[in-house]
PDB file of C-alpha atoms in Angstrom:
ATOM      1  CA  UNK A 216       4.014 -14.698 -12.355  1.00 75.00           C
ATOM      2  CA  UNK A 217       3.593 -15.557  -8.674  1.00 82.00           C
ATOM      3  CA  UNK A 218       0.724 -13.837  -6.898  1.00 91.00           C
ATOM      4  CA  UNK A 219      -0.496 -13.192  -3.385  1.00 96.00           C
ATOM      5  CA  UNK A 220      -3.885 -14.860  -3.078  1.00 97.00           C
ATOM      6  CA  UNK A 221      -6.643 -13.378  -0.927  1.00 97.00           C
ATOM      7  CA  UNK A 222     -10.171 -14.526  -0.219  1.00 97.00           C
ATOM      8  CA  UNK A 223     -12.935 -13.671  -0.205  1.00 97.00           C
ATOM      9  CA  UNK A 224     -12.824 -10.937  -2.807  1.00 96.00           C
ATOM     10  CA  UNK A 225     -15.867  -9.216  -1.336  1.00 97.00           C
ATOM     11  CA  UNK A 226     -17.600  -9.606   2.021  1.00 98.00           C
ATOM     12  CA  UNK A 227     -20.763  -8.032   3.367  1.00 98.00           C
ATOM     13  CA  UNK A 228     -21.464  -8.570   7.033  1.00 97.00           C
ATOM     14  CA  UNK A 229     -23.741  -7.145   9.671  1.00 97.00           C
ATOM     15  CA  UNK A 230     -22.264  -5.180  12.539  1.00 97.00           C
ATOM     16  CA  UNK A 231     -21.472  -7.241  15.616  1.00 97.00           C
ATOM     17  CA  UNK A 232     -20.838 -10.319  13.475  1.00 98.00           C
ATOM     18  CA  UNK A 233     -17.478 -12.031  13.088  1.00 98.00           C
ATOM     19  CA  UNK A 234     -15.585 -11.952   9.808  1.00 98.00           C
ATOM     20  CA  UNK A 235     -12.331 -13.514   8.629  1.00 98.00           C
ATOM     21  CA  UNK A 236     -10.000 -12.931   5.708  1.00 97.00           C
ATOM     22  CA  UNK A 237      -7.402 -15.296   4.333  1.00 98.00           C
ATOM     23  CA  UNK A 238      -4.086 -14.624   2.608  1.00 98.00           C
ATOM     24  CA  UNK A 239      -1.656 -16.980   0.899  1.00 97.00           C
ATOM     25  CA  UNK A 240       1.659 -15.218   0.204  1.00 96.00           C
ATOM     26  CA  UNK A 241       4.151 -15.997  -2.512  1.00 94.00           C
ATOM     27  CA  UNK A 242       6.024 -19.187  -1.748  1.00 93.00           C
ATOM     28  CA  UNK A 243       9.215 -18.516   0.154  1.00 91.00           C
ATOM     29  CA  UNK A 244       8.273 -15.019   1.279  1.00 92.00           C
ATOM     30  CA  UNK A 245       9.105 -14.752   4.962  1.00 91.00           C
ATOM     31  CA  UNK A 246       7.465 -11.404   5.586  1.00 93.00           C
ATOM     32  CA  UNK A 247       3.697 -10.930   5.416  1.00 95.00           C
ATOM     33  CA  UNK A 248       1.741  -7.722   5.908  1.00 96.00           C
ATOM     34  CA  UNK A 249      -1.906  -6.841   6.421  1.00 97.00           C
ATOM     35  CA  UNK A 250      -2.888  -3.299   5.456  1.00 97.00           C
ATOM     36  CA  UNK A 251      -6.266  -1.573   5.754  1.00 97.00           C
ATOM     37  CA  UNK A 252      -7.281   0.939   3.099  1.00 95.00           C
ATOM     38  CA  UNK A 253     -10.265   3.120   3.926  1.00 94.00           C
ATOM     39  CA  UNK A 254     -11.956   4.594   0.863  1.00 91.00           C
ATOM     40  CA  UNK A 255     -10.126   7.723  -0.280  1.00 88.00           C
ATOM     41  CA  UNK A 256      -7.088   7.098   1.915  1.00 91.00           C
ATOM     42  CA  UNK A 257      -3.766   5.344   1.618  1.00 93.00           C
ATOM     43  CA  UNK A 258      -3.182   1.894   3.091  1.00 95.00           C
ATOM     44  CA  UNK A 259      -2.231   1.689   6.763  1.00 96.00           C
ATOM     45  CA  UNK A 260      -0.289  -1.197   8.255  1.00 95.00           C
ATOM     46  CA  UNK A 261      -2.271  -3.328  10.678  1.00 97.00           C
ATOM     47  CA  UNK A 262       0.149  -6.164  11.343  1.00 96.00           C
ATOM     48  CA  UNK A 263       3.472  -7.476  10.077  1.00 94.00           C
ATOM     49  CA  UNK A 264       4.746 -11.042  10.402  1.00 94.00           C
ATOM     50  CA  UNK A 265       8.256 -12.349  10.051  1.00 92.00           C
ATOM     51  CA  UNK A 266       7.699 -16.075   9.510  1.00 93.00           C
ATOM     52  CA  UNK A 267       5.165 -16.953  12.216  1.00 93.00           C
ATOM     53  CA  UNK A 268       6.103 -14.130  14.596  1.00 93.00           C
ATOM     54  CA  UNK A 269       4.397 -10.758  14.859  1.00 94.00           C
ATOM     55  CA  UNK A 270       6.968  -7.952  14.500  1.00 91.00           C
ATOM     56  CA  UNK A 271       4.582  -4.975  14.382  1.00 91.00           C
ATOM     57  CA  UNK A 272       0.954  -4.832  15.454  1.00 94.00           C
ATOM     58  CA  UNK A 273       1.015  -1.364  16.943  1.00 92.00           C
ATOM     59  CA  UNK A 274      -1.925  -0.161  14.786  1.00 93.00           C
ATOM     60  CA  UNK A 275      -4.043  -3.287  15.181  1.00 96.00           C
ATOM     61  CA  UNK A 276      -7.205  -2.671  17.272  1.00 95.00           C
ATOM     62  CA  UNK A 277      -6.558  -5.644  19.504  1.00 93.00           C
ATOM     63  CA  UNK A 278      -9.897  -5.495  21.273  1.00 96.00           C
ATOM     64  CA  UNK A 279     -11.603  -6.707  18.092  1.00 97.00           C
ATOM     65  CA  UNK A 280      -8.917  -7.668  15.557  1.00 98.00           C
ATOM     66  CA  UNK A 281      -6.668 -10.710  15.619  1.00 97.00           C
ATOM     67  CA  UNK A 282      -4.181 -12.120  13.149  1.00 97.00           C
ATOM     68  CA  UNK A 283      -2.260 -15.334  12.942  1.00 96.00           C
ATOM     69  CA  UNK A 284       0.254 -17.036  10.704  1.00 96.00           C
ATOM     70  CA  UNK A 285       0.591 -20.379  12.426  1.00 86.00           C
ATOM     71  CA  UNK A 286       3.062 -22.193  10.202  1.00 88.00           C
ATOM     72  CA  UNK A 287       4.710 -19.129   8.738  1.00 85.00           C
ATOM     73  CA  UNK A 288       2.893 -19.545   5.450  1.00 92.00           C
ATOM     74  CA  UNK A 289      -0.718 -18.427   5.017  1.00 96.00           C
ATOM     75  CA  UNK A 290      -2.410 -15.995   7.344  1.00 98.00           C
ATOM     76  CA  UNK A 291      -5.858 -15.156   8.678  1.00 98.00           C
ATOM     77  CA  UNK A 292      -7.113 -11.777   9.845  1.00 98.00           C
ATOM     78  CA  UNK A 293     -10.253 -11.795  11.994  1.00 98.00           C
ATOM     79  CA  UNK A 294     -12.605  -9.099  13.208  1.00 98.00           C
ATOM     80  CA  UNK A 295     -15.033  -9.789  16.050  1.00 97.00           C
ATOM     81  CA  UNK A 296     -17.334  -7.973  16.439  1.00 97.00           C
ATOM     82  CA  UNK A 297     -17.370  -5.979  13.202  1.00 97.00           C
ATOM     83  CA  UNK A 298     -18.268  -2.292  13.392  1.00 97.00           C
ATOM     84  CA  UNK A 299     -19.491   0.065  10.678  1.00 97.00           C
ATOM     85  CA  UNK A 300     -16.131   1.839  10.688  1.00 96.00           C
ATOM     86  CA  UNK A 301     -14.371  -1.368   9.685  1.00 97.00           C
ATOM     87  CA  UNK A 302     -15.705  -1.061   6.131  1.00 97.00           C
ATOM     88  CA  UNK A 303     -12.568  -0.894   4.007  1.00 97.00           C
ATOM     89  CA  UNK A 304     -10.291  -2.793   1.652  1.00 95.00           C
ATOM     90  CA  UNK A 305      -8.011  -5.240   3.477  1.00 97.00           C
ATOM     91  CA  UNK A 306      -4.796  -5.798   1.576  1.00 96.00           C
ATOM     92  CA  UNK A 307      -2.282  -8.551   2.141  1.00 97.00           C
ATOM     93  CA  UNK A 308       1.286  -8.270   0.890  1.00 95.00           C
ATOM     94  CA  UNK A 309       4.403 -10.391   1.135  1.00 94.00           C
ATOM     95  CA  UNK A 310       8.112  -9.959   0.562  1.00 91.00           C
ATOM     96  CA  UNK A 311      11.209 -12.162   0.686  1.00 86.00           C
ATOM     97  CA  UNK A 312      12.474 -10.225   3.659  1.00 77.00           C
ATOM     98  CA  UNK A 313      11.775  -6.897   5.308  1.00 72.00           C
ATOM     99  CA  UNK A 314      14.961  -5.161   4.219  1.00 70.00           C
ATOM    100  CA  UNK A 315      14.237  -4.734   0.537  1.00 68.00           C
ATOM    101  CA  UNK A 316      10.630  -3.487   0.591  1.00 73.00           C
ATOM    102  CA  UNK A 317      10.102  -5.801  -2.359  1.00 77.00           C
ATOM    103  CA  UNK A 318       6.385  -6.095  -1.768  1.00 87.00           C
ATOM    104  CA  UNK A 319       3.819  -7.989  -3.814  1.00 91.00           C
ATOM    105  CA  UNK A 320       0.254  -7.021  -2.948  1.00 94.00           C
ATOM    106  CA  UNK A 321      -2.804  -9.181  -3.306  1.00 95.00           C
ATOM    107  CA  UNK A 322      -6.008  -7.867  -4.872  1.00 93.00           C
ATOM    108  CA  UNK A 323      -7.583  -7.335  -1.474  1.00 95.00           C
ATOM    109  CA  UNK A 324     -10.839  -8.132   0.298  1.00 96.00           C
ATOM    110  CA  UNK A 325     -13.493  -5.423   0.146  1.00 96.00           C
ATOM    111  CA  UNK A 326     -15.420  -5.482   3.452  1.00 98.00           C
ATOM    112  CA  UNK A 327     -18.753  -3.741   3.861  1.00 98.00           C
ATOM    113  CA  UNK A 328     -20.312  -3.695   7.326  1.00 98.00           C
ATOM    114  CA  UNK A 329     -24.048  -2.922   7.370  1.00 97.00           C
TER     115      UNK A 329
ATOM    116  CA  UNK B 747       6.237  10.409  13.288  1.00 85.00           C
ATOM    117  CA  UNK B 748       6.952   9.655   9.664  1.00 89.00           C
ATOM    118  CA  UNK B 749       4.382  10.906   7.160  1.00 93.00           C
ATOM    119  CA  UNK B 750       3.728  11.462   3.458  1.00 96.00           C
ATOM    120  CA  UNK B 751       1.691  14.262   1.892  1.00 96.00           C
ATOM    121  CA  UNK B 752       0.446  14.139  -1.691  1.00 96.00           C
ATOM    122  CA  UNK B 753      -1.329  16.714  -3.789  1.00 89.00           C
ATOM    123  CA  UNK B 754      -5.064  16.301  -3.727  1.00 86.00           C
ATOM    124  CA  UNK B 755      -6.901  14.994  -6.732  1.00 86.00           C
ATOM    125  CA  UNK B 756      -8.486  14.238  -8.949  1.00 95.00           C
ATOM    126  CA  UNK B 757      -6.031  15.326 -11.588  1.00 96.00           C
ATOM    127  CA  UNK B 758      -7.670  15.428 -15.007  1.00 97.00           C
ATOM    128  CA  UNK B 759      -5.499  15.643 -18.117  1.00 97.00           C
ATOM    129  CA  UNK B 760      -5.863  15.206 -21.825  1.00 97.00           C
ATOM    130  CA  UNK B 761      -3.926  12.437 -23.529  1.00 97.00           C
ATOM    131  CA  UNK B 762      -0.267  13.354 -24.241  1.00 97.00           C
ATOM    132  CA  UNK B 763      -0.248  16.058 -21.546  1.00 98.00           C
ATOM    133  CA  UNK B 764       2.592  16.390 -19.022  1.00 98.00           C
ATOM    134  CA  UNK B 765       1.947  14.956 -15.569  1.00 97.00           C
ATOM    135  CA  UNK B 766       3.278  16.028 -12.197  1.00 97.00           C
ATOM    136  CA  UNK B 767       1.998  14.641  -8.910  1.00 97.00           C
ATOM    137  CA  UNK B 768       3.624  16.269  -5.905  1.00 97.00           C
ATOM    138  CA  UNK B 769       4.788  14.277  -2.899  1.00 98.00           C
ATOM    139  CA  UNK B 770       6.606  15.499   0.200  1.00 97.00           C
ATOM    140  CA  UNK B 771       7.605  13.533   3.249  1.00 96.00           C
ATOM    141  CA  UNK B 772       8.632  13.829   6.869  1.00 94.00           C
ATOM    142  CA  UNK B 773      10.884  11.138   8.247  1.00 90.00           C
ATOM    143  CA  UNK B 774      13.750  10.401  10.579  1.00 82.00           C
ATOM    144  CA  UNK B 775      16.855   9.074   8.944  1.00 80.00           C
ATOM    145  CA  UNK B 776      17.029   8.444   5.214  1.00 83.00           C
ATOM    146  CA  UNK B 777      14.021   6.436   4.088  1.00 90.00           C
ATOM    147  CA  UNK B 778      13.519   4.682   0.792  1.00 91.00           C
ATOM    148  CA  UNK B 779      10.792   6.290  -1.323  1.00 94.00           C
ATOM    149  CA  UNK B 780       8.238   4.641  -3.580  1.00 95.00           C
ATOM    150  CA  UNK B 781       5.417   5.297  -5.999  1.00 97.00           C
ATOM    151  CA  UNK B 782       2.661   2.695  -6.217  1.00 96.00           C
ATOM    152  CA  UNK B 783      -0.224   2.581  -8.697  1.00 96.00           C
ATOM    153  CA  UNK B 784      -3.671   1.098  -8.096  1.00 93.00           C
ATOM    154  CA  UNK B 785      -5.963   0.338 -11.008  1.00 91.00           C
ATOM    155  CA  UNK B 786      -9.696  -0.031 -10.323  1.00 86.00           C
ATOM    156  CA  UNK B 787     -10.509  -3.187  -8.394  1.00 80.00           C
ATOM    157  CA  UNK B 788      -6.888  -4.246  -8.073  1.00 83.00           C
ATOM    158  CA  UNK B 789      -4.165  -4.260  -5.475  1.00 86.00           C
ATOM    159  CA  UNK B 790      -1.188  -1.933  -5.461  1.00 92.00           C
ATOM    160  CA  UNK B 791       1.676  -2.331  -7.910  1.00 93.00           C
ATOM    161  CA  UNK B 792       5.119  -0.873  -7.427  1.00 93.00           C
ATOM    162  CA  UNK B 793       5.752   1.743 -10.101  1.00 96.00           C
ATOM    163  CA  UNK B 794       9.221   2.950  -9.129  1.00 96.00           C
ATOM    164  CA  UNK B 795      11.495   3.506  -6.162  1.00 94.00           C
ATOM    165  CA  UNK B 796      14.582   5.376  -4.985  1.00 94.00           C
ATOM    166  CA  UNK B 797      16.721   4.389  -2.038  1.00 90.00           C
ATOM    167  CA  UNK B 798      18.993   7.377  -1.473  1.00 90.00           C
ATOM    168  CA  UNK B 799      19.259  11.100  -2.090  1.00 92.00           C
ATOM    169  CA  UNK B 800      19.497  12.209  -5.747  1.00 94.00           C
ATOM    170  CA  UNK B 801      18.492   8.752  -6.990  1.00 95.00           C
ATOM    171  CA  UNK B 802      16.046   8.791  -9.883  1.00 97.00           C
ATOM    172  CA  UNK B 803      13.521   5.997 -10.139  1.00 96.00           C
ATOM    173  CA  UNK B 804      11.940   5.324 -13.514  1.00 97.00           C
ATOM    174  CA  UNK B 805       9.510   2.874 -15.089  1.00 96.00           C
ATOM    175  CA  UNK B 806       7.026   2.914 -17.989  1.00 95.00           C
ATOM    176  CA  UNK B 807       7.850   6.543 -18.773  1.00 97.00           C
ATOM    177  CA  UNK B 808       7.307   7.701 -15.192  1.00 98.00           C
ATOM    178  CA  UNK B 809      10.159   9.288 -13.239  1.00 98.00           C
ATOM    179  CA  UNK B 810      10.734  10.607  -9.727  1.00 98.00           C
ATOM    180  CA  UNK B 811      13.872  12.013  -8.111  1.00 98.00           C
ATOM    181  CA  UNK B 812      14.671  11.716  -4.396  1.00 97.00           C
ATOM    182  CA  UNK B 813      15.289  15.293  -3.215  1.00 96.00           C
ATOM    183  CA  UNK B 814      16.565  15.316   0.341  1.00 93.00           C
ATOM    184  CA  UNK B 815      16.941  19.102   0.509  1.00 94.00           C
ATOM    185  CA  UNK B 816      13.243  19.631  -0.245  1.00 95.00           C
ATOM    186  CA  UNK B 817      12.065  16.282   1.215  1.00 95.00           C
ATOM    187  CA  UNK B 818      10.209  15.604  -2.025  1.00 97.00           C
ATOM    188  CA  UNK B 819       9.661  12.772  -4.506  1.00 98.00           C
ATOM    189  CA  UNK B 820       7.449  14.206  -7.226  1.00 98.00           C
ATOM    190  CA  UNK B 821       6.117  11.866  -9.925  1.00 98.00           C
ATOM    191  CA  UNK B 822       6.389  13.003 -13.559  1.00 98.00           C
ATOM    192  CA  UNK B 823       5.532  11.680 -16.993  1.00 98.00           C
ATOM    193  CA  UNK B 824       6.067  13.511 -20.221  1.00 97.00           C
ATOM    194  CA  UNK B 825       3.054  12.224 -22.130  1.00 96.00           C
ATOM    195  CA  UNK B 826       0.187  10.466 -20.371  1.00 97.00           C
ATOM    196  CA  UNK B 827      -2.125   7.910 -21.941  1.00 97.00           C
ATOM    197  CA  UNK B 828      -5.697   6.937 -21.149  1.00 96.00           C
ATOM    198  CA  UNK B 829      -4.336   3.670 -19.755  1.00 95.00           C
ATOM    199  CA  UNK B 830      -2.460   5.650 -17.055  1.00 97.00           C
ATOM    200  CA  UNK B 831      -5.781   6.487 -15.384  1.00 97.00           C
ATOM    201  CA  UNK B 832      -5.459   5.118 -11.852  1.00 96.00           C
ATOM    202  CA  UNK B 833      -4.772   6.112  -8.261  1.00 96.00           C
ATOM    203  CA  UNK B 834      -1.132   6.888  -7.465  1.00 97.00           C
ATOM    204  CA  UNK B 835       0.319   6.535  -3.965  1.00 97.00           C
ATOM    205  CA  UNK B 836       3.571   7.941  -2.697  1.00 97.00           C
ATOM    206  CA  UNK B 837       5.116   5.950   0.159  1.00 96.00           C
ATOM    207  CA  UNK B 838       8.190   5.828   2.337  1.00 93.00           C
ATOM    208  CA  UNK B 839       9.935   2.918   3.966  1.00 90.00           C
ATOM    209  CA  UNK B 840      10.177   3.406   7.685  1.00 73.00           C
ATOM    210  CA  UNK B 841      13.350   5.372   8.148  1.00 51.00           C
ATOM    211  CA  UNK B 842      14.509   4.043  11.499  1.00 56.00           C
ATOM    212  CA  UNK B 843      16.039   0.829  10.310  1.00 57.00           C
ATOM    213  CA  UNK B 844      14.656  -1.331   7.574  1.00 59.00           C
ATOM    214  CA  UNK B 845      11.555  -2.634   9.289  1.00 72.00           C
ATOM    215  CA  UNK B 846       9.694  -3.259   6.042  1.00 82.00           C
ATOM    216  CA  UNK B 847       6.808  -1.010   7.019  1.00 88.00           C
ATOM    217  CA  UNK B 848       5.505   1.357   4.345  1.00 92.00           C
ATOM    218  CA  UNK B 849       3.793   4.645   5.150  1.00 93.00           C
ATOM    219  CA  UNK B 850       1.510   5.848   2.364  1.00 95.00           C
ATOM    220  CA  UNK B 851       0.136   9.178   1.310  1.00 96.00           C
ATOM    221  CA  UNK B 852      -3.584   9.548   0.762  1.00 96.00           C
ATOM    222  CA  UNK B 853      -3.391   8.864  -2.965  1.00 96.00           C
ATOM    223  CA  UNK B 854      -3.988  11.008  -6.059  1.00 97.00           C
ATOM    224  CA  UNK B 855      -6.524   9.994  -8.670  1.00 96.00           C
ATOM    225  CA  UNK B 856      -5.441  10.595 -12.261  1.00 97.00           C
ATOM    226  CA  UNK B 857      -8.023  10.728 -15.025  1.00 97.00           C
ATOM    227  CA  UNK B 858      -6.742  10.914 -18.586  1.00 97.00           C
ATOM    228  CA  UNK B 859      -9.244  11.823 -21.295  1.00 97.00           C
ATOM    229  CA  UNK B 860      -8.791  10.952 -24.977  1.00 95.00           C
TER     230      UNK B 860
END
């Protein structure tokens, strides 16, 4: 069964450092999502791509977060500088298109900022 | 804006007990509704969905009915097993057009004891 790959699985970083997460969606999935899940809460959308274009980044803290999907395939989410409040699970998901909500989630990257 | 409210957990049940997890929503238009399950250390998996009023989603013994009049989508299972222990998230697809964005509730932890 096809999976959404994410790496690293776990990341510990010091505040003010830079950190990056990588996501490889299911082949052929045009839509890619990054969600942030703070412990004890539901996931919240950070950014949504349709192919290589950003279609929703309204909740992305753009002063420190950036995301790209250069060739419309894999994607990188970066935080610089990291803050203590960024500690969370970062989930990537993909779908064939945005109309069906047919998401497949990856296993996530658990970020701890110390 | 659109939002989802779930009953607070944890919910602790004995094996073979009846399960209900309440979910209500606020949304413009007629959103699609979903239940996702998250097992420890894993990403989210779609459990079931309903796309219009009075639809019943079902999977693995779980059921939920889309009730427009009460804006609810309560999750039920007649007889829970230890293996059902997980965190359950209710979610809605953004109602104003199919943007692909999901809005999640805060999650309800289910613990099933033998």
